[in-house]
Short mmCIF file of C-alpha atoms and ligand atoms in Angstrom, two decimals:
data_model
loop_
_atom_site.label_atom_id
_atom_site.label_comp_id
_atom_site.label_asym_id
_atom_site.label_seq_id
_atom_site.Cartn_x
_atom_site.Cartn_y
_atom_site.Cartn_z
CA MET D 70 22.35 16.29 -2.14
CA PHE D 71 22.96 16.13 -5.95
CA PRO D 72 20.71 13.16 -6.99
CA LYS D 73 21.71 11.71 -10.86
CA LYS D 74 19.05 10.03 -11.40
CA PRO D 75 15.01 10.64 -10.74
CA PRO D 76 14.82 9.91 -6.96
CA MET D 77 12.39 7.46 -6.16
CA GLY D 78 10.62 6.40 -3.05
CA PHE D 79 6.51 7.04 -1.02
CA ASN D 80 5.03 10.22 0.16
CA THR D 81 2.15 10.39 2.53
CA TRP D 82 0.39 12.44 1.15
CA ASN D 83 -1.77 11.17 -1.72
CA THR D 84 -3.38 8.78 0.62
CA PHE D 85 -2.61 9.40 3.94
CA ALA D 86 -2.35 13.32 4.58
CA GLU D 87 -3.69 13.90 8.11
CA ASN D 88 -3.92 10.10 8.96
CA ILE D 89 -0.21 9.79 9.91
CA SER D 90 1.22 8.12 12.56
CA ASP D 91 4.35 5.97 13.76
CA GLU D 92 2.67 3.22 13.70
CA MET D 93 1.39 3.89 9.98
CA ILE D 94 5.05 4.56 8.76
CA ARG D 95 6.97 1.97 9.83
CA ALA D 96 4.39 -0.53 8.24
CA THR D 97 4.76 1.45 5.09
CA ALA D 98 8.51 1.25 6.08
CA ASP D 99 7.95 -2.99 6.35
CA ALA D 100 5.88 -3.25 3.52
CA MET D 101 8.64 -1.00 0.86
CA VAL D 102 11.49 -3.99 1.98
CA GLU D 103 8.67 -6.56 1.89
CA LYS D 104 7.53 -5.85 -1.43
CA GLY D 105 10.28 -6.01 -3.16
CA LEU D 106 10.07 -1.76 -3.33
CA LEU D 107 13.36 -1.09 -2.02
CA ALA D 108 14.68 -3.07 -4.16
CA ALA D 109 13.92 -1.50 -6.95
CA GLY D 110 15.12 1.46 -6.33
CA TYR D 111 12.07 2.88 -3.85
CA GLU D 112 14.59 4.35 -1.48
CA TYR D 113 12.85 6.86 0.32
CA LEU D 114 9.73 6.91 2.65
CA VAL D 115 8.85 10.96 2.76
CA ILE D 116 6.12 11.78 5.31
CA ASP D 117 4.01 14.89 3.70
CA ASP D 118 2.02 17.87 5.76
CA CYS D 119 0.28 17.21 8.77
CA TRP D 120 3.06 15.75 11.45
CA SER D 121 3.73 18.28 14.58
CA GLU D 122 1.55 20.04 16.75
CA ARG D 123 -0.15 22.78 15.83
CA GLN D 124 2.43 25.35 17.51
CA ARG D 125 5.92 25.63 18.11
CA ASP D 126 7.01 24.68 21.36
CA LYS D 127 7.87 28.00 23.55
CA ILE D 128 10.52 27.64 25.27
CA THR D 129 12.58 26.00 21.80
CA ASP D 130 10.94 27.31 19.60
CA LYS D 131 11.41 24.06 17.75
CA ILE D 132 9.23 22.67 15.66
CA ILE D 133 7.63 19.38 17.85
CA PRO D 134 5.79 16.46 16.65
CA ASP D 135 2.65 15.55 17.17
CA ALA D 136 2.30 13.54 20.24
CA LYS D 137 -0.69 11.82 19.50
CA LYS D 138 0.50 10.11 16.06
CA PHE D 139 4.60 9.97 16.91
CA PRO D 140 4.45 9.62 20.60
CA ASN D 141 7.85 8.28 20.52
CA GLY D 142 9.39 11.29 18.60
CA MET D 143 10.67 12.15 14.76
CA LYS D 144 14.16 10.23 15.80
CA ALA D 145 12.80 6.71 17.06
CA VAL D 146 10.50 6.88 13.06
CA SER D 147 13.81 8.16 11.26
CA ASP D 148 16.23 5.39 13.18
CA TYR D 149 13.90 2.46 11.98
CA VAL D 150 13.24 3.68 8.39
CA HIS D 151 16.75 3.32 8.57
CA SER D 152 17.63 0.20 9.92
CA LYS D 153 15.33 -1.07 6.62
CA GLY D 154 17.76 0.93 4.06
CA LEU D 155 15.52 3.10 3.59
CA LYS D 156 15.76 6.71 3.45
CA PHE D 157 13.82 9.57 5.71
CA GLY D 158 11.65 12.50 4.20
CA MET D 159 10.45 15.31 6.10
CA TYR D 160 7.97 18.24 4.99
CA SER D 161 8.05 22.12 5.93
CA CYS D 162 6.95 25.35 4.19
CA ALA D 163 8.66 28.23 2.67
CA GLY D 164 5.70 30.68 4.42
CA VAL D 165 4.52 31.13 8.02
CA ARG D 166 2.14 28.43 7.79
CA THR D 167 2.55 24.45 6.18
CA CYS D 168 -0.61 23.91 3.87
CA ALA D 169 -2.57 22.41 6.35
CA ASP D 170 -1.98 24.64 8.86
CA TYR D 171 0.67 23.51 10.66
CA PRO D 172 3.95 25.64 11.93
CA GLY D 173 6.05 26.55 8.63
CA SER D 174 9.34 27.56 8.49
CA PHE D 175 9.58 31.20 7.10
CA GLY D 176 12.27 33.54 9.89
CA HIS D 177 13.16 30.07 11.48
CA GLU D 178 14.66 28.04 8.70
CA TYR D 179 17.79 27.24 10.31
CA LEU D 180 16.68 26.24 13.38
CA ASP D 181 14.61 24.06 11.57
CA ALA D 182 16.78 22.67 9.68
CA GLU D 183 19.55 21.85 12.09
CA THR D 184 16.01 19.93 13.70
CA PHE D 185 15.09 17.88 10.87
CA ALA D 186 19.64 16.95 10.65
CA GLU D 187 18.87 15.87 14.87
CA TYR D 188 15.82 14.08 12.92
CA GLY D 189 18.45 12.40 10.51
CA ALA D 190 16.16 13.31 7.52
CA ASP D 191 17.61 12.65 4.36
CA PHE D 192 14.86 14.96 1.89
CA LEU D 193 13.14 17.97 2.91
CA LYS D 194 9.78 18.73 0.92
CA TYR D 195 9.27 22.82 0.90
CA ASP D 196 5.79 23.93 0.17
CA TYR D 197 4.70 27.14 -0.46
CA CYS D 198 1.57 28.34 0.92
CA TYR D 199 1.46 31.34 3.91
CA LYS D 200 4.36 32.70 2.06
CA PRO D 201 4.37 36.51 3.22
CA LYS D 202 3.32 38.69 0.17
CA ASP D 203 6.95 41.09 -0.29
CA ALA D 204 8.55 37.72 0.63
CA ASP D 205 10.64 36.76 -2.66
CA GLY D 206 9.94 33.43 -3.77
CA PRO D 207 14.11 32.02 -4.55
CA LEU D 208 15.03 33.91 -1.67
CA LEU D 209 12.96 31.50 0.55
CA TYR D 210 14.23 28.43 -1.64
CA ARG D 211 17.50 29.55 -0.88
CA ARG D 212 18.00 30.59 2.36
CA MET D 213 16.04 26.99 2.80
CA SER D 214 18.79 25.77 0.66
CA MET D 215 21.59 27.47 2.12
CA ALA D 216 20.35 26.27 5.72
CA LEU D 217 20.29 22.59 5.24
CA ARG D 218 23.82 22.91 3.69
CA SER D 219 24.62 23.96 6.57
CA CYS D 220 22.88 21.57 9.66
CA GLY D 221 25.97 19.20 8.95
CA ARG D 222 23.74 16.47 7.54
CA ASP D 223 23.16 15.38 3.72
CA ILE D 224 19.62 16.53 3.40
CA MET D 225 17.87 17.11 -0.54
CA LEU D 226 15.78 19.95 -0.97
CA SER D 227 12.56 19.16 -2.51
CA ALA D 228 11.12 22.27 -3.83
CA CYS D 229 7.10 22.87 -4.34
CA ASN D 230 5.99 26.14 -5.42
CA TRP D 231 3.76 24.37 -7.79
CA GLY D 232 5.60 26.37 -10.55
CA CYS D 233 4.94 29.02 -9.35
CA ASP D 234 7.22 32.32 -10.29
CA ASP D 235 8.44 30.16 -13.43
CA VAL D 236 10.24 28.28 -11.19
CA HIS D 237 12.26 26.08 -13.83
CA LYS D 238 14.10 29.64 -15.14
CA TRP D 239 15.95 29.18 -11.52
CA ILE D 240 15.26 26.31 -8.80
CA ARG D 241 18.54 24.49 -10.70
CA SER D 242 20.52 27.78 -9.00
CA THR D 243 19.29 27.60 -4.99
CA GLY D 244 20.75 23.40 -4.88
CA ALA D 245 17.23 21.90 -4.85
CA GLY D 246 16.74 18.69 -6.06
CA MET D 247 13.79 18.48 -7.64
CA TYR D 248 10.81 20.71 -8.41
CA ARG D 249 7.41 20.49 -8.09
CA SER D 250 6.18 22.24 -11.43
CA THR D 251 2.27 22.24 -11.05
CA GLY D 252 -0.68 22.44 -8.78
CA ASP D 253 -1.30 19.35 -7.05
CA ILE D 254 -2.76 15.47 -8.67
CA ASN D 255 -6.04 13.31 -7.76
CA ASP D 256 -6.93 10.58 -8.31
CA SER D 257 -8.12 10.99 -12.64
CA PHE D 258 -7.14 10.52 -15.67
CA VAL D 259 -7.67 14.61 -16.81
CA SER D 260 -5.62 15.33 -13.52
CA PHE D 261 -2.18 13.18 -14.84
CA ARG D 262 -3.01 13.94 -18.77
CA ASP D 263 -3.49 17.95 -17.62
CA ILE D 264 -0.25 18.01 -15.54
CA PHE D 265 2.19 16.11 -18.03
CA LEU D 266 1.10 18.50 -20.54
CA SER D 267 1.45 21.11 -19.13
CA GLN D 268 5.55 20.65 -19.16
CA LEU D 269 5.54 20.26 -22.21
CA ASP D 270 7.79 22.47 -22.76
CA ASN D 271 9.51 22.14 -19.64
CA TYR D 272 11.28 19.02 -19.35
CA VAL D 273 14.12 19.74 -21.12
CA TYR D 274 15.14 21.93 -17.68
CA SER D 275 15.27 18.63 -16.16
CA ALA D 276 18.09 16.91 -15.63
CA PRO D 277 21.01 15.22 -13.33
CA GLY D 278 21.47 17.45 -10.68
CA CYS D 279 17.72 19.10 -10.36
CA PHE D 280 14.71 17.27 -11.31
CA ASN D 281 10.92 18.17 -12.60
CA ASP D 282 8.20 17.06 -10.02
CA ILE D 283 5.12 16.31 -11.25
CA ASP D 284 3.72 15.49 -8.10
CA MET D 285 3.25 12.04 -6.72
CA LEU D 286 1.26 9.27 -8.24
CA THR D 287 -1.67 8.25 -8.01
CA VAL D 288 -1.25 4.74 -9.72
CA GLY D 289 -2.47 1.83 -7.92
CA MET D 290 -4.56 4.24 -5.67
CA ARG D 291 -7.93 2.75 -7.06
CA ASN D 292 -9.76 5.89 -5.62
CA ARG D 293 -9.00 5.45 -2.05
CA GLY D 294 -7.74 8.06 0.28
CA ASN D 295 -7.23 12.09 0.63
CA VAL D 296 -6.82 12.62 -3.63
CA ALA D 297 -9.03 9.83 -5.02
CA ALA D 298 -11.21 11.39 -7.94
CA SER D 299 -12.93 9.42 -10.43
CA GLY D 300 -10.49 6.11 -10.27
CA CYS D 301 -8.48 4.96 -13.20
CA THR D 302 -8.85 2.31 -15.28
CA ASP D 303 -5.10 -0.01 -15.30
CA GLU D 304 -4.70 0.61 -18.88
CA GLU D 305 -4.80 4.71 -17.33
CA TYR D 306 -2.63 4.37 -14.48
CA ARG D 307 -0.01 2.52 -16.24
CA THR D 308 -0.31 5.77 -18.80
CA GLU D 309 0.27 7.85 -15.85
CA PHE D 310 3.40 5.60 -15.19
CA ALA D 311 5.25 5.56 -18.55
CA LEU D 312 5.03 9.72 -18.77
CA TRP D 313 6.40 9.74 -15.98
CA CYS D 314 9.12 7.14 -16.26
CA MET D 315 9.82 8.30 -20.26
CA PHE D 316 10.17 12.06 -18.43
CA SER D 317 12.45 11.26 -16.02
CA ALA D 318 9.94 12.59 -13.36
CA PRO D 319 10.64 12.06 -9.41
CA LEU D 320 9.02 8.70 -9.00
CA MET D 321 7.35 8.94 -5.78
CA LEU D 322 4.10 6.42 -5.05
CA GLY D 323 1.24 7.68 -3.60
CA CYS D 324 -1.02 4.50 -3.05
CA ASP D 325 -1.36 2.95 -0.03
CA VAL D 326 1.41 0.12 -0.12
CA ARG D 327 0.76 -1.65 2.54
CA ASN D 328 -1.80 -2.88 0.26
CA ILE D 329 -0.25 -2.51 -2.67
CA ASP D 330 -2.05 -4.62 -5.07
CA ASP D 331 -0.50 -7.09 -7.65
CA VAL D 332 -1.13 -5.49 -10.80
CA THR D 333 0.27 -2.06 -9.53
CA LEU D 334 3.50 -3.47 -8.19
CA ARG D 335 4.15 -5.35 -11.02
CA LEU D 336 3.50 -1.76 -12.69
CA VAL D 337 5.94 0.17 -10.83
CA THR D 338 8.97 -2.54 -10.58
CA ASN D 339 8.73 -3.37 -14.71
CA PRO D 340 12.48 -3.49 -14.47
CA LEU D 341 12.14 -1.85 -18.56
CA MET D 342 10.50 0.68 -17.16
CA LEU D 343 12.27 1.69 -14.44
CA ARG D 344 15.60 1.50 -16.41
CA VAL D 345 14.20 4.12 -18.99
CA ASN D 346 13.35 6.46 -16.07
CA GLN D 347 16.73 5.56 -14.31
CA ASP D 348 18.29 6.40 -17.33
CA GLU D 349 22.23 7.99 -16.51
CA GLU D 350 22.22 10.55 -19.46
CA ALA D 351 18.02 11.43 -18.45
CA ARG D 352 17.81 13.19 -21.70
CA PRO D 353 14.31 15.24 -22.67
CA PRO D 354 12.46 13.24 -24.35
CA PHE D 355 11.94 14.57 -28.17
CA PHE D 356 8.84 14.58 -30.49
CA ALA D 357 8.36 12.39 -33.60
CA LEU D 358 4.87 13.25 -33.97
CA ARG D 359 2.72 15.74 -32.55
CA GLU D 360 -1.46 15.32 -33.29
CA HIS D 361 -4.49 16.68 -31.92
CA ASN D 362 -3.18 19.42 -29.42
CA ASP D 363 -0.68 16.37 -27.92
CA LEU D 364 -3.75 14.11 -27.16
CA CYS D 365 -1.73 11.41 -29.67
CA ASN D 366 1.85 12.33 -30.03
CA VAL D 367 5.26 9.98 -30.32
CA TYR D 368 8.26 11.14 -28.05
CA VAL D 369 11.77 9.09 -27.99
CA LYS D 370 14.27 9.47 -25.71
CA VAL D 371 17.88 8.74 -26.56
CA MET D 372 19.72 6.70 -23.55
CA SER D 373 22.67 5.42 -22.86
CA ASN D 374 23.97 2.15 -24.60
CA ASN D 375 23.26 3.26 -27.35
CA GLU D 376 19.53 2.81 -27.17
CA LEU D 377 15.91 4.68 -27.31
CA ALA D 378 12.67 4.18 -25.39
CA VAL D 379 10.17 5.31 -27.98
CA LEU D 380 6.83 6.30 -26.76
CA PHE D 381 2.99 6.51 -28.70
CA THR D 382 0.09 8.34 -26.29
CA ASN D 383 -3.20 8.02 -26.83
CA PHE D 384 -5.29 10.61 -24.64
CA THR D 385 -8.37 10.42 -27.24
CA GLU D 386 -11.67 8.19 -26.75
CA ASP D 387 -10.84 6.25 -29.82
CA ASP D 388 -9.75 2.85 -28.73
CA GLY D 389 -6.88 0.80 -30.79
CA ARG D 390 -6.36 4.24 -32.29
CA SER D 391 -3.65 3.90 -35.32
CA MET D 392 -0.99 5.70 -35.06
CA TRP D 393 1.54 5.94 -37.24
CA MET D 394 5.49 7.47 -37.35
CA PRO D 395 8.30 7.68 -40.24
CA LEU D 396 11.50 7.04 -38.88
CA GLU D 397 12.60 9.87 -40.91
CA ASN D 398 11.41 12.19 -37.78
CA ILE D 399 13.30 10.38 -35.70
CA GLY D 400 16.72 11.10 -37.95
CA ILE D 401 16.83 7.10 -39.61
CA PRO D 402 15.86 7.96 -43.40
CA VAL D 403 15.41 5.42 -45.22
CA THR D 404 18.46 5.89 -47.13
CA ALA D 405 20.18 4.55 -43.77
CA GLY D 406 18.64 1.37 -44.85
CA LYS D 407 18.51 0.80 -41.04
CA GLY D 408 15.49 -0.24 -38.42
CA LEU D 409 14.80 -0.57 -35.20
CA HIS D 410 15.04 -3.37 -33.14
CA LEU D 411 12.04 -2.29 -30.46
CA THR D 412 11.61 -4.85 -27.22
CA ASP D 413 7.89 -4.26 -25.76
CA VAL D 414 8.46 -2.63 -22.65
CA TYR D 415 5.42 -4.16 -21.27
CA THR D 416 5.54 -7.78 -22.52
CA GLY D 417 9.06 -8.20 -22.66
CA GLU D 418 8.54 -9.41 -26.10
CA ASP D 419 10.72 -8.83 -28.75
CA LEU D 420 9.13 -7.47 -31.20
CA GLY D 421 11.62 -7.62 -34.63
CA VAL D 422 13.59 -4.83 -36.56
CA HIS D 423 10.78 -2.53 -37.61
CA LYS D 424 12.16 -0.59 -41.03
CA GLU D 425 10.82 3.07 -42.89
CA TYR D 426 7.82 3.18 -40.04
CA LEU D 427 6.56 2.21 -37.22
CA ARG D 428 2.71 1.78 -37.06
CA PHE D 429 1.02 0.14 -33.81
CA SER D 430 -2.54 0.49 -32.64
CA VAL D 431 -3.02 2.45 -29.19
CA PRO D 432 -5.62 1.77 -26.29
CA ALA D 433 -8.28 4.80 -25.53
CA HIS D 434 -6.63 6.73 -22.59
CA GLY D 435 -3.44 4.68 -23.51
CA THR D 436 0.27 4.41 -24.55
CA ARG D 437 2.80 0.71 -26.28
CA MET D 438 5.97 1.73 -24.99
CA PHE D 439 9.83 0.37 -26.58
CA ILE D 440 13.27 -0.18 -25.76
CA ALA D 441 15.20 -0.28 -29.18
CA LYS D 442 18.29 -0.52 -31.04
CA ILE D 443 18.86 0.79 -34.09
CA GLU D 444 19.84 -2.04 -36.33
CA GLY D 445 20.31 -3.14 -40.15
C1 LIG K 665 0.14 20.64 -1.02
C2 LIG K 665 1.29 19.85 -1.75
C3 LIG K 665 0.75 19.27 -1.34
C4 LIG K 665 0.68 18.22 -0.09
C5 LIG K 665 -0.50 19.72 0.69
C6 LIG K 665 -0.11 19.49 1.52
O1 LIG K 665 0.34 22.80 -1.46
O2 LIG K 665 1.59 20.23 -3.78
O3 LIG K 665 2.01 17.85 -2.40
O4 LIG K 665 2.46 18.75 0.40
O5 LIG K 665 0.71 20.57 0.45
O6 LIG K 665 -0.76 20.18 3.11
#
């Protein structure tokens, strides 16, 4: 499976962890359709860790779904998810146990890939806990990739080794469609800021076919569920979503979409932000301004149809900080006589043509984001 655009969907881990069930997955599938999330592009519904019994089946050696959580088996859940027009994602681990201590796929890769194909899975998140010490990480991801490629079903491999072993350098070669590059996110500004900043040098490796996954979104969690921490303000959630969009990161929702609030729903279905995330050229942004240790930056992403996306970030406590960026930094000198015709992606407002420089005041922990055309 070769994803041309950053994959979009929902994953159970951030909110639910082990509190997953047949009923909860079906209700989530319903919500993804009814609330317009599928129509906006959120197509994968991924069940993360804690879905299986604690031990493999003694006779078949297969991983088996937890009979209490999934009394109808996994194929029935997958059929329901598919009946809604969604794609179905499962989870396993390259080690002998998963991170939450359920059976991992080490040494069972081909059997498990077949099992996931029997379930009708379209996506496999593949974690890294309990890896035998002398096992080679890249080899284990190759092994599951080959197992998936021979299981008779198109299943995208979503690697999750948290950025170990310089994963960005070799993961594309395994055949994975996306790869986690950082440790786990929690629902706080500091968490998503640091995750984002840790990858500033690595976004150039993210491109169609294999995208840098900076973790499931906490947007709209409102400090409830498994990765609750200090919580975020609306401004901060918008910052998080803007960063993920600008850097072509997979957009995997982590909030409880059954109860998603209106502010969050509007944010994650914002058509202009999604246009930036899903742009077919999927180019990494360049730095148009770098200040205060990367706390106050301007990023510019070249997009298809001669559009640009422009993102101002202010990660400081200085509210309303005035940020100034000469168009010269983008490659538009004053002598060119050209300016940027800006649309504010948050309000949809046409801000007209700006020549010579952009100057905006940016809220603390906030952003300004624009789609621009070069005119003049
Ligand atoms: C972590 C992973 C999380 C989640 C968790 C499940 O290693 O980064 O996203 O999958 O395991 O136990």
